[in-house]
Amino acid sequence: MTNISRRGLLGGAAALGAASALPGVAFGADYPSRPVQVIVPWGAGGGTDATGRIIASILEKQLGQPFNVVNRTGGSGVVGHSAIANAKPDGYTIGLITVEITMMHYAGLTDLTPANYTPLGMVNADSPGVTVSAKAPYKNIKDLADAIKSSKPGALKASGTGQGGIWHLALIGWLRAMGLEANHVTWVPSEGAAPAMQDLVAGGVDIVTASLPEARAMTDAGRAVSLATMGSAREGLFPDLPTLKESIGVEYSLETWRGLAGPKGMPTDVAATLEEAVAAVYNSSDYQEFMKGRGFGLRYMDASAYGTFMERADKSMGETMKAAGLAR
Amino acid sequence: MSDVLLQALTLVLDPYVLLVVLVSGAFGMFVGALPGLTATMATALLVPITFFMDPVPALAAIVTASSMAIFAGDIPGAILRMPGTPASAAYVEDSFRLGRKGELNLALGIGVVGSAIGGLFGVALLIFAAPLLAEFALNFTSFEFFWLAALGLSCAIFIASDRPLKAFVALLIGLGAATIGLDPAAGAPRFTFGSTELLAGVPFIPAMIGLFAISEVLRGVWKISSAPRVGETPKVEGSIFGKAAPMLWRYRLNVLRGSTLGSLIGALPGAGADIAAWMSYAVSKRFSKQPEQYGQGHAEGLVDASAANNSAVGGSWIPALVFGIPGDSVTAIVIGVLYMKGMNPGPTVFLQNPQLIYAVFVIFILANLIMVPLGWVAIRVAGRILRVPSGILFPLIMTLCVVGAFAMTNSVYGIIVMLSFGVLGWFLEENGVPIGPIILGLVIGPLFERMFMTSMIKADGELLAFFERPMAAALGVLVVLIWSLAAIRALRLSGAWLLTRR
């Protein structure tokens, strides 16, 4: 009895598998035939959310089906990234994955790595900046770098995000490139860039390494001054700010990035349709203008380039985090 | 400045926003007028809907609904002797007895006009004080914020409750739930048991919906069979404003006193409209020439307290906007909504989105003006609102709750959290434990912990650093003082107890 029912079950399962494989082959042609969910692992109102929403609205126009943005927040991005990776790989759940996917598995928060996704294209990259209070004595990045080098370890404090967050790694990378210890400047964890900027202006910390657009409200109000970008080149919206290399000769740059991806194992034709659509979104004037308006960096990579990029970024992130003692 | 004001006006004077104000105003009136359904619940049920709106209409909905609900609580108080919201409980005897004397129109007229005036007063304080305070608070570092959070938590126990011990228990439950998830300093998972959902912590809006709405539904279900049906309600006859206007003029100083006291109490973290009403009613009685008339259907205390509870609505936004510390449970939700809309509350909010904040101010004024005509309608149709059968009402609320909780997390997790907190809230309230402090613990707890850790890292573990900056020292002394006074009082009480025992 049990044997028969088990065999029946197995047969059923096999049939089910075959049945589900069939439309998988067929539906590439008419994909998408129903609404698509776009998961954003960060909160509504933030930069990733804004990027996700503009992309979804343009995809909707292009592919003729609703693309609904769903915020799955919390756990430093783990919740949303898991939701994307664990979705059915049929192209009806995709998401915006961010640089944190190369970080959180080293921090021991999840097992997910870039290998758990089908990359569809990178759409944005931003660099950390170096911002100090308007009341601080540093006139330029060289003043600050000298002050850091001559300071006692732990005397200066920096902030911008949580412990082991991307802006923290930016600080560590910069310090190490100057031949200093990773904790030469103490990191003060904060819940994002805005509270860190507030603390900077109030005199609680000395340096904020958040991105330049994030520091903009305070620099525009004349309460803080950005001194440099940690990107590999000057940024479009901030042409006067030098890179570390050209100003103080330090070979260091870092970028955060966002890109579209689906769960691993998506049908190739569906992935190809989406990749093409993402490229078109990136090149649309709506997207370009939106990103420039918000001060977000524009950067595109096609699916395979994005995949290789993530693999490389994952390795180097691991090295930095281990060196900084942030890997668990 | 005038530029920002103009932008704010354009944001508000948009047909869609105005429609939102009208509809949420009617919604707030309805919820507030139903006994047991509070202003907090009106707000909590609105949040999921505001989720899909732009920041200005979203905040407009919350501002309008909460203001209306606080007034509308007077209606069933006067008609049935059942205050619609706790904020109307202080003067329910007076308004009900006025009604029995055939002066229902006077009682409710004072309620609606007094509320509108008080509300406008609270807004005025908000408009003038918040930007100044924010400018001042720009110099606050984690040390000052730590003490502010401590002050908020202390107020939640000692000022906002007449049962400090039970309030403390509730606060600890909130603080405990707030520790679930990633810890704010080192990013280590706590109490997550390997669950991805728990890594995100307890989402506080589903928790809030559970505590304030589900618990009420549960209580309602329990009583549904035993509760007497609301039969014929007395009709409101005569002019509503005709009699109230001269009365308010006669007690104009009471209006002023109630509004001032109310908005200041509202501005205290943890104390909201209900405390404001109780306090101003007590003050009014204390300084009245006819204190013996209070509770017998006397209008004087009614004037003070109905101005006070609505002025507290505006006042409670001050700490919420400027420090991110909620003034009461409604603004605790507001803080969540502000974060969702990318308008992080704190002193920088006036630098980053001044036009949105000024739009909120404009909406506040608008909501208090529209309160008079909407209130008039609500008073006229009160009988019908009160006769909505709970068999229809509770399933409706339940549906809104489930949809809302799901929308917050986009997963069943939100619903589970909501239901758990609903049962918890029901259980606690049945046992006389207030649930407001739970929410304050959930909202202030993470801030408290983060600011403590941040300060300790900055000070290299030196505890005295918490008193080094002048402002931090002043706030710190204040907190220590509050706790010492409470300790002294507790010692005296137990001393007295010991003496009587001996």
mmCIF file of C-alpha atoms in Angstrom, chain A residues 2-327:
data_model
loop_
_atom_site.group_PDB
_atom_site.id
_atom_site.type_symbol
_atom_site.label_atom_id
_atom_site.label_comp_id
_atom_site.label_asym_id
_atom_site.label_seq_id
_atom_site.Cartn_x
_atom_site.Cartn_y
_atom_site.Cartn_z
ATOM 1 C CA THR A 2 2.642 2.448 1.094
ATOM 2 C CA ASN A 3 4.833 1.348 -1.801
ATOM 3 C CA ILE A 4 2.156 1.926 -4.359
ATOM 4 C CA SER A 5 1.270 5.310 -3.041
ATOM 5 C CA ARG A 6 4.914 6.270 -2.954
ATOM 6 C CA ARG A 7 5.379 5.158 -6.544
ATOM 7 C CA GLY A 8 2.268 7.065 -7.452
ATOM 8 C CA LEU A 9 3.646 10.120 -5.745
ATOM 9 C CA LEU A 10 6.960 9.825 -7.533
ATOM 10 C CA GLY A 11 5.215 9.426 -10.859
ATOM 11 C CA GLY A 12 3.079 12.400 -10.096
ATOM 12 C CA ALA A 13 6.096 14.437 -9.179
ATOM 13 C CA ALA A 14 7.850 13.450 -12.410
ATOM 14 C CA ALA A 15 4.811 14.382 -14.446
ATOM 15 C CA LEU A 16 4.581 17.661 -12.613
ATOM 16 C CA GLY A 17 8.241 18.345 -13.346
ATOM 17 C CA ALA A 18 7.751 17.620 -17.016
ATOM 18 C CA ALA A 19 4.652 19.765 -17.132
ATOM 19 C CA SER A 20 6.334 22.675 -15.479
ATOM 20 C CA ALA A 21 9.340 22.357 -17.748
ATOM 21 C CA LEU A 22 7.173 22.575 -20.852
ATOM 22 C CA PRO A 23 5.763 26.044 -20.388
ATOM 23 C CA GLY A 24 9.267 27.067 -19.315
ATOM 24 C CA VAL A 25 10.368 26.451 -22.869
ATOM 25 C CA ALA A 26 7.292 27.949 -24.387
ATOM 26 C CA PHE A 27 6.748 31.093 -22.389
ATOM 27 C CA GLY A 28 9.911 32.924 -23.387
ATOM 28 C CA ALA A 29 8.113 34.106 -26.466
ATOM 29 C CA ASP A 30 5.174 35.624 -24.655
ATOM 30 C CA TYR A 31 7.059 36.697 -21.501
ATOM 31 C CA PRO A 32 5.832 38.625 -19.593
ATOM 32 C CA SER A 33 2.223 37.521 -19.717
ATOM 33 C CA ARG A 34 1.349 38.605 -16.161
ATOM 34 C CA PRO A 35 2.546 41.190 -13.595
ATOM 35 C CA VAL A 36 6.156 40.990 -12.449
ATOM 36 C CA GLN A 37 7.325 41.561 -8.894
ATOM 37 C CA VAL A 38 10.428 43.724 -8.427
ATOM 38 C CA ILE A 39 11.884 43.185 -4.955
ATOM 39 C CA VAL A 40 13.845 46.038 -3.385
ATOM 40 C CA PRO A 41 15.820 44.932 -0.312
ATOM 41 C CA TRP A 42 15.875 48.431 1.194
ATOM 42 C CA GLY A 43 13.220 50.732 2.604
ATOM 43 C CA ALA A 44 10.791 52.922 0.684
ATOM 44 C CA GLY A 45 12.101 56.439 0.257
ATOM 45 C CA GLY A 46 15.786 55.479 0.113
ATOM 46 C CA GLY A 47 18.097 55.584 -2.885
ATOM 47 C CA THR A 48 17.727 51.922 -3.843
ATOM 48 C CA ASP A 49 13.961 52.205 -3.595
ATOM 49 C CA ALA A 50 13.899 55.296 -5.807
ATOM 50 C CA THR A 51 16.119 53.561 -8.374
ATOM 51 C CA GLY A 52 13.976 50.426 -8.277
ATOM 52 C CA ARG A 53 10.783 52.396 -8.758
ATOM 53 C CA ILE A 54 11.959 54.400 -11.749
ATOM 54 C CA ILE A 55 13.292 51.229 -13.409
ATOM 55 C CA ALA A 56 10.048 49.370 -12.730
ATOM 56 C CA SER A 57 7.968 52.192 -14.194
ATOM 57 C CA ILE A 58 10.013 52.221 -17.414
ATOM 58 C CA LEU A 59 10.045 48.402 -17.678
ATOM 59 C CA GLU A 60 6.277 48.511 -17.367
ATOM 60 C CA LYS A 61 6.027 50.812 -20.373
ATOM 61 C CA GLN A 62 8.421 48.679 -22.400
ATOM 62 C CA LEU A 63 7.106 45.209 -21.678
ATOM 63 C CA GLY A 64 3.435 46.055 -21.312
ATOM 64 C CA GLN A 65 2.866 44.339 -17.963
ATOM 65 C CA PRO A 66 2.793 45.880 -14.486
ATOM 66 C CA PHE A 67 6.162 45.754 -12.697
ATOM 67 C CA ASN A 68 5.307 46.080 -9.010
ATOM 68 C CA VAL A 69 7.956 47.241 -6.590
ATOM 69 C CA VAL A 70 7.861 45.343 -3.304
ATOM 70 C CA ASN A 71 10.061 46.502 -0.427
ATOM 71 C CA ARG A 72 11.390 43.607 1.633
ATOM 72 C CA THR A 73 13.485 45.346 4.226
ATOM 73 C CA GLY A 74 15.505 44.566 7.306
ATOM 74 C CA GLY A 75 18.441 42.493 8.445
ATOM 75 C CA SER A 76 20.933 44.738 6.632
ATOM 76 C CA GLY A 77 19.444 43.670 3.305
ATOM 77 C CA VAL A 78 19.391 39.931 4.027
ATOM 78 C CA VAL A 79 15.582 39.681 3.982
ATOM 79 C CA GLY A 80 15.149 41.186 0.526
ATOM 80 C CA HIS A 81 18.157 39.491 -1.045
ATOM 81 C CA SER A 82 16.889 36.136 0.252
ATOM 82 C CA ALA A 83 13.440 36.822 -1.163
ATOM 83 C CA ILE A 84 14.915 37.375 -4.625
ATOM 84 C CA ALA A 85 17.210 34.342 -4.483
ATOM 85 C CA ASN A 86 14.517 32.028 -3.127
ATOM 86 C CA ALA A 87 11.807 33.043 -5.618
ATOM 87 C CA LYS A 88 10.712 30.756 -8.430
ATOM 88 C CA PRO A 89 13.146 31.428 -11.299
ATOM 89 C CA ASP A 90 10.427 32.091 -13.875
ATOM 90 C CA GLY A 91 11.129 35.765 -14.483
ATOM 91 C CA TYR A 92 8.066 36.915 -12.557
ATOM 92 C CA THR A 93 10.132 37.793 -9.488
ATOM 93 C CA ILE A 94 13.238 39.856 -10.042
ATOM 94 C CA GLY A 95 14.923 42.419 -7.858
ATOM 95 C CA LEU A 96 17.526 45.065 -7.373
ATOM 96 C CA ILE A 97 20.584 43.584 -5.693
ATOM 97 C CA THR A 98 23.180 45.806 -4.104
ATOM 98 C CA VAL A 99 26.836 45.697 -3.085
ATOM 99 C CA GLU A 100 25.806 44.152 0.250
ATOM 100 C CA ILE A 101 25.372 40.770 -1.464
ATOM 101 C CA THR A 102 29.185 40.578 -1.606
ATOM 102 C CA MET A 103 29.466 41.506 2.070
ATOM 103 C CA MET A 104 26.823 39.884 4.188
ATOM 104 C CA HIS A 105 27.930 36.289 3.709
ATOM 105 C CA TYR A 106 31.395 37.197 5.002
ATOM 106 C CA ALA A 107 29.703 38.813 7.998
ATOM 107 C CA GLY A 108 28.019 35.480 8.680
ATOM 108 C CA LEU A 109 24.468 36.744 8.186
ATOM 109 C CA THR A 110 23.504 34.491 5.282
ATOM 110 C CA ASP A 111 24.876 31.887 2.878
ATOM 111 C CA LEU A 112 23.830 33.847 -0.203
ATOM 112 C CA THR A 113 26.531 35.021 -2.607
ATOM 113 C CA PRO A 114 26.358 36.568 -6.091
ATOM 114 C CA ALA A 115 26.361 32.985 -7.418
ATOM 115 C CA ASN A 116 22.753 32.591 -6.232
ATOM 116 C CA TYR A 117 21.451 35.037 -8.854
ATOM 117 C CA THR A 118 20.945 35.375 -12.581
ATOM 118 C CA PRO A 119 22.474 38.794 -13.345
ATOM 119 C CA LEU A 120 20.446 41.021 -15.683
ATOM 120 C CA GLY A 121 22.526 44.196 -15.763
ATOM 121 C CA MET A 122 24.166 46.794 -13.552
ATOM 122 C CA VAL A 123 22.425 50.166 -13.571
ATOM 123 C CA ASN A 124 24.209 52.398 -11.077
ATOM 124 C CA ALA A 125 27.455 52.919 -9.169
ATOM 125 C CA ASP A 126 28.286 55.494 -6.508
ATOM 126 C CA SER A 127 31.486 56.304 -4.711
ATOM 127 C CA PRO A 128 32.102 57.221 -1.118
ATOM 128 C CA GLY A 129 33.067 60.816 -0.414
ATOM 129 C CA VAL A 130 35.080 62.391 2.354
ATOM 130 C CA THR A 131 33.063 65.015 4.230
ATOM 131 C CA VAL A 132 33.941 67.059 7.313
ATOM 132 C CA SER A 133 32.104 69.671 9.356
ATOM 133 C CA ALA A 134 32.200 73.256 8.083
ATOM 134 C CA LYS A 135 33.663 74.202 11.472
ATOM 135 C CA ALA A 136 36.561 71.746 11.107
ATOM 136 C CA PRO A 137 40.078 73.127 10.511
ATOM 137 C CA TYR A 138 40.721 71.014 7.389
ATOM 138 C CA LYS A 139 40.685 73.109 4.226
ATOM 139 C CA ASN A 140 41.335 70.258 1.812
ATOM 140 C CA ILE A 141 41.809 66.509 1.673
ATOM 141 C CA LYS A 142 45.573 66.838 2.184
ATOM 142 C CA ASP A 143 45.078 68.679 5.497
ATOM 143 C CA LEU A 144 42.783 65.915 6.633
ATOM 144 C CA ALA A 145 45.069 63.099 5.478
ATOM 145 C CA ASP A 146 48.006 64.708 7.336
ATOM 146 C CA ALA A 147 45.879 65.158 10.432
ATOM 147 C CA ILE A 148 44.870 61.500 10.311
ATOM 148 C CA LYS A 149 48.456 60.317 9.887
ATOM 149 C CA SER A 150 49.740 62.421 12.782
ATOM 150 C CA SER A 151 46.813 61.611 15.085
ATOM 151 C CA LYS A 152 46.952 59.032 17.840
ATOM 152 C CA PRO A 153 45.130 55.817 16.891
ATOM 153 C CA GLY A 154 41.485 56.151 17.900
ATOM 154 C CA ALA A 155 41.651 59.908 18.429
ATOM 155 C CA LEU A 156 39.619 60.703 15.322
ATOM 156 C CA LYS A 157 36.142 59.251 14.771
ATOM 157 C CA ALA A 158 34.353 58.581 11.525
ATOM 158 C CA SER A 159 30.801 57.491 10.701
ATOM 159 C CA GLY A 160 28.358 57.014 7.820
ATOM 160 C CA THR A 161 26.679 53.623 8.216
ATOM 161 C CA GLY A 162 26.587 50.552 10.470
ATOM 162 C CA GLN A 163 29.591 48.540 11.637
ATOM 163 C CA GLY A 164 31.070 46.696 8.659
ATOM 164 C CA GLY A 165 28.850 48.604 6.226
ATOM 165 C CA ILE A 166 30.105 49.762 2.854
ATOM 166 C CA TRP A 167 31.161 53.252 3.979
ATOM 167 C CA HIS A 168 33.024 51.679 6.906
ATOM 168 C CA LEU A 169 34.930 49.498 4.428
ATOM 169 C CA ALA A 170 35.674 52.629 2.399
ATOM 170 C CA LEU A 171 37.345 54.182 5.441
ATOM 171 C CA ILE A 172 39.292 50.993 6.150
ATOM 172 C CA GLY A 173 40.443 50.732 2.543
ATOM 173 C CA TRP A 174 41.595 54.341 2.540
ATOM 174 C CA LEU A 175 43.440 54.020 5.866
ATOM 175 C CA ARG A 176 45.179 50.838 4.744
ATOM 176 C CA ALA A 177 46.168 52.436 1.452
ATOM 177 C CA MET A 178 47.864 55.162 3.502
ATOM 178 C CA GLY A 179 49.741 52.485 5.437
ATOM 179 C CA LEU A 180 47.675 52.812 8.601
ATOM 180 C CA GLU A 181 45.837 50.241 10.695
ATOM 181 C CA ALA A 182 42.187 49.543 9.866
ATOM 182 C CA ASN A 183 41.106 50.994 13.237
ATOM 183 C CA HIS A 184 43.419 54.026 13.238
ATOM 184 C CA VAL A 185 40.273 56.121 12.935
ATOM 185 C CA THR A 186 37.506 54.737 15.159
ATOM 186 C CA TRP A 187 34.312 53.813 13.344
ATOM 187 C CA VAL A 188 31.139 55.009 15.053
ATOM 188 C CA PRO A 189 28.222 52.946 13.703
ATOM 189 C CA SER A 190 25.144 54.903 12.682
ATOM 190 C CA GLU A 191 21.829 54.030 11.137
ATOM 191 C CA GLY A 192 22.591 55.359 7.683
ATOM 192 C CA ALA A 193 24.142 58.501 6.303
ATOM 193 C CA ALA A 194 21.622 61.096 7.540
ATOM 194 C CA PRO A 195 22.159 60.540 11.284
ATOM 195 C CA ALA A 196 25.913 60.378 10.680
ATOM 196 C CA MET A 197 25.814 63.755 8.923
ATOM 197 C CA GLN A 198 23.814 65.162 11.827
ATOM 198 C CA ASP A 199 26.418 63.878 14.271
ATOM 199 C CA LEU A 200 29.199 65.334 12.097
ATOM 200 C CA VAL A 201 27.650 68.788 12.138
ATOM 201 C CA ALA A 202 27.029 68.576 15.881
ATOM 202 C CA GLY A 203 30.676 67.751 16.479
ATOM 203 C CA GLY A 204 30.188 64.144 17.554
ATOM 204 C CA VAL A 205 32.375 62.651 14.809
ATOM 205 C CA ASP A 206 35.141 64.118 12.619
ATOM 206 C CA ILE A 207 34.694 62.462 9.234
ATOM 207 C CA VAL A 208 31.801 60.992 7.247
ATOM 208 C CA THR A 209 32.574 58.670 4.355
ATOM 209 C CA ALA A 210 29.039 58.367 2.952
ATOM 210 C CA SER A 211 28.443 59.086 -0.742
ATOM 211 C CA LEU A 212 28.476 62.692 -1.926
ATOM 212 C CA PRO A 213 24.725 62.824 -2.756
ATOM 213 C CA GLU A 214 23.992 61.630 0.779
ATOM 214 C CA ALA A 215 26.095 64.459 2.209
ATOM 215 C CA ARG A 216 24.546 67.004 -0.112
ATOM 216 C CA ALA A 217 21.735 68.350 2.106
ATOM 217 C CA MET A 218 24.264 69.387 4.752
ATOM 218 C CA THR A 219 26.900 70.668 2.322
ATOM 219 C CA ASP A 220 24.259 72.702 0.472
ATOM 220 C CA ALA A 221 23.173 74.173 3.808
ATOM 221 C CA GLY A 222 26.779 75.220 4.393
ATOM 222 C CA ARG A 223 27.164 73.123 7.526
ATOM 223 C CA ALA A 224 29.505 70.501 6.112
ATOM 224 C CA VAL A 225 32.193 70.433 3.429
ATOM 225 C CA SER A 226 33.012 67.536 1.126
ATOM 226 C CA LEU A 227 36.755 67.298 0.456
ATOM 227 C CA ALA A 228 37.173 64.434 -2.016
ATOM 228 C CA THR A 229 35.611 61.465 -3.740
ATOM 229 C CA MET A 230 36.914 57.941 -3.224
ATOM 230 C CA GLY A 231 35.803 56.990 -6.730
ATOM 231 C CA SER A 232 38.194 56.195 -9.556
ATOM 232 C CA ALA A 233 37.235 59.431 -11.367
ATOM 233 C CA ARG A 234 35.596 62.766 -10.497
ATOM 234 C CA GLU A 235 31.813 62.703 -10.252
ATOM 235 C CA GLY A 236 29.580 64.510 -12.719
ATOM 236 C CA LEU A 237 27.579 66.456 -10.131
ATOM 237 C CA PHE A 238 30.643 67.360 -8.085
ATOM 238 C CA PRO A 239 33.316 68.238 -10.668
ATOM 239 C CA ASP A 240 35.378 70.285 -8.188
ATOM 240 C CA LEU A 241 36.070 67.411 -5.815
ATOM 241 C CA PRO A 242 39.334 65.595 -6.526
ATOM 242 C CA THR A 243 39.909 61.856 -6.330
ATOM 243 C CA LEU A 244 42.262 60.495 -3.682
ATOM 244 C CA LYS A 245 44.840 59.633 -6.313
ATOM 245 C CA GLU A 246 45.101 63.065 -7.910
ATOM 246 C CA SER A 247 45.015 64.968 -4.602
ATOM 247 C CA ILE A 248 47.117 62.961 -2.194
ATOM 248 C CA GLY A 249 48.523 60.242 -4.430
ATOM 249 C CA VAL A 250 46.767 57.407 -2.637
ATOM 250 C CA GLU A 251 45.904 54.478 -4.893
ATOM 251 C CA TYR A 252 42.477 53.629 -3.589
ATOM 252 C CA SER A 253 38.977 53.698 -4.936
ATOM 253 C CA LEU A 254 35.711 51.969 -4.068
ATOM 254 C CA GLU A 255 32.247 51.858 -5.508
ATOM 255 C CA THR A 256 28.856 50.713 -4.396
ATOM 256 C CA TRP A 257 26.583 49.450 -7.096
ATOM 257 C CA ARG A 258 23.078 48.345 -7.834
ATOM 258 C CA GLY A 259 21.903 45.996 -10.514
ATOM 259 C CA LEU A 260 18.940 43.921 -11.560
ATOM 260 C CA ALA A 261 18.986 40.198 -11.037
ATOM 261 C CA GLY A 262 16.656 37.250 -10.732
ATOM 262 C CA PRO A 263 16.954 33.953 -8.907
ATOM 263 C CA LYS A 264 19.520 31.485 -10.207
ATOM 264 C CA GLY A 265 18.336 29.221 -13.011
ATOM 265 C CA MET A 266 16.082 31.544 -14.989
ATOM 266 C CA PRO A 267 15.184 30.374 -18.531
ATOM 267 C CA THR A 268 17.763 31.870 -20.888
ATOM 268 C CA ASP A 269 15.221 33.452 -23.242
ATOM 269 C CA VAL A 270 13.417 35.170 -20.347
ATOM 270 C CA ALA A 271 16.738 36.414 -19.001
ATOM 271 C CA ALA A 272 17.655 37.678 -22.467
ATOM 272 C CA THR A 273 14.354 39.563 -22.788
ATOM 273 C CA LEU A 274 14.939 41.201 -19.421
ATOM 274 C CA GLU A 275 18.586 41.987 -20.124
ATOM 275 C CA GLU A 276 17.599 43.774 -23.322
ATOM 276 C CA ALA A 277 14.841 45.659 -21.493
ATOM 277 C CA VAL A 278 17.199 46.717 -18.699
ATOM 278 C CA ALA A 279 19.692 48.054 -21.249
ATOM 279 C CA ALA A 280 16.900 50.044 -22.876
ATOM 280 C CA VAL A 281 15.804 51.391 -19.482
ATOM 281 C CA TYR A 282 19.346 52.520 -18.751
ATOM 282 C CA ASN A 283 19.589 54.347 -22.056
ATOM 283 C CA SER A 284 16.186 56.011 -21.758
ATOM 284 C CA SER A 285 16.242 59.739 -21.122
ATOM 285 C CA ASP A 286 13.759 59.286 -18.238
ATOM 286 C CA TYR A 287 16.235 57.143 -16.348
ATOM 287 C CA GLN A 288 19.271 59.243 -17.178
ATOM 288 C CA GLU A 289 17.572 62.453 -16.085
ATOM 289 C CA PHE A 290 16.185 60.918 -12.917
ATOM 290 C CA MET A 291 19.563 59.591 -11.790
ATOM 291 C CA LYS A 292 21.330 62.854 -12.587
ATOM 292 C CA GLY A 293 18.671 64.785 -10.698
ATOM 293 C CA ARG A 294 19.166 62.676 -7.573
ATOM 294 C CA GLY A 295 22.937 62.833 -7.937
ATOM 295 C CA PHE A 296 23.244 59.068 -8.400
ATOM 296 C CA GLY A 297 26.139 57.755 -10.483
ATOM 297 C CA LEU A 298 25.336 56.255 -13.881
ATOM 298 C CA ARG A 299 27.069 53.019 -14.792
ATOM 299 C CA TYR A 300 25.962 50.156 -16.994
ATOM 300 C CA MET A 301 27.203 46.599 -17.423
ATOM 301 C CA ASP A 302 25.463 43.911 -19.413
ATOM 302 C CA ALA A 303 24.457 40.674 -17.738
ATOM 303 C CA SER A 304 27.644 38.690 -18.292
ATOM 304 C CA ALA A 305 29.953 41.607 -17.480
ATOM 305 C CA TYR A 306 27.911 42.254 -14.346
ATOM 306 C CA GLY A 307 28.215 38.599 -13.367
ATOM 307 C CA THR A 308 32.005 38.581 -13.719
ATOM 308 C CA PHE A 309 32.206 41.934 -11.966
ATOM 309 C CA MET A 310 30.252 40.631 -8.970
ATOM 310 C CA GLU A 311 32.447 37.551 -8.732
ATOM 311 C CA ARG A 312 35.587 39.713 -8.661
ATOM 312 C CA ALA A 313 34.044 42.253 -6.292
ATOM 313 C CA ASP A 314 33.057 39.412 -3.972
ATOM 314 C CA LYS A 315 36.656 38.178 -3.752
ATOM 315 C CA SER A 316 38.195 41.577 -3.068
ATOM 316 C CA MET A 317 35.477 42.402 -0.547
ATOM 317 C CA GLY A 318 36.336 39.170 1.276
ATOM 318 C CA GLU A 319 40.000 40.191 1.470
ATOM 319 C CA THR A 320 39.167 43.656 2.822
ATOM 320 C CA MET A 321 36.729 42.329 5.374
ATOM 321 C CA LYS A 322 39.108 39.628 6.596
ATOM 322 C CA ALA A 323 41.935 42.153 6.884
ATOM 323 C CA ALA A 324 39.674 44.444 8.880
ATOM 324 C CA GLY A 325 38.587 41.635 11.157
ATOM 325 C CA LEU A 326 34.976 42.033 10.039
ATOM 326 C CA ALA A 327 34.590 38.562 8.546
#
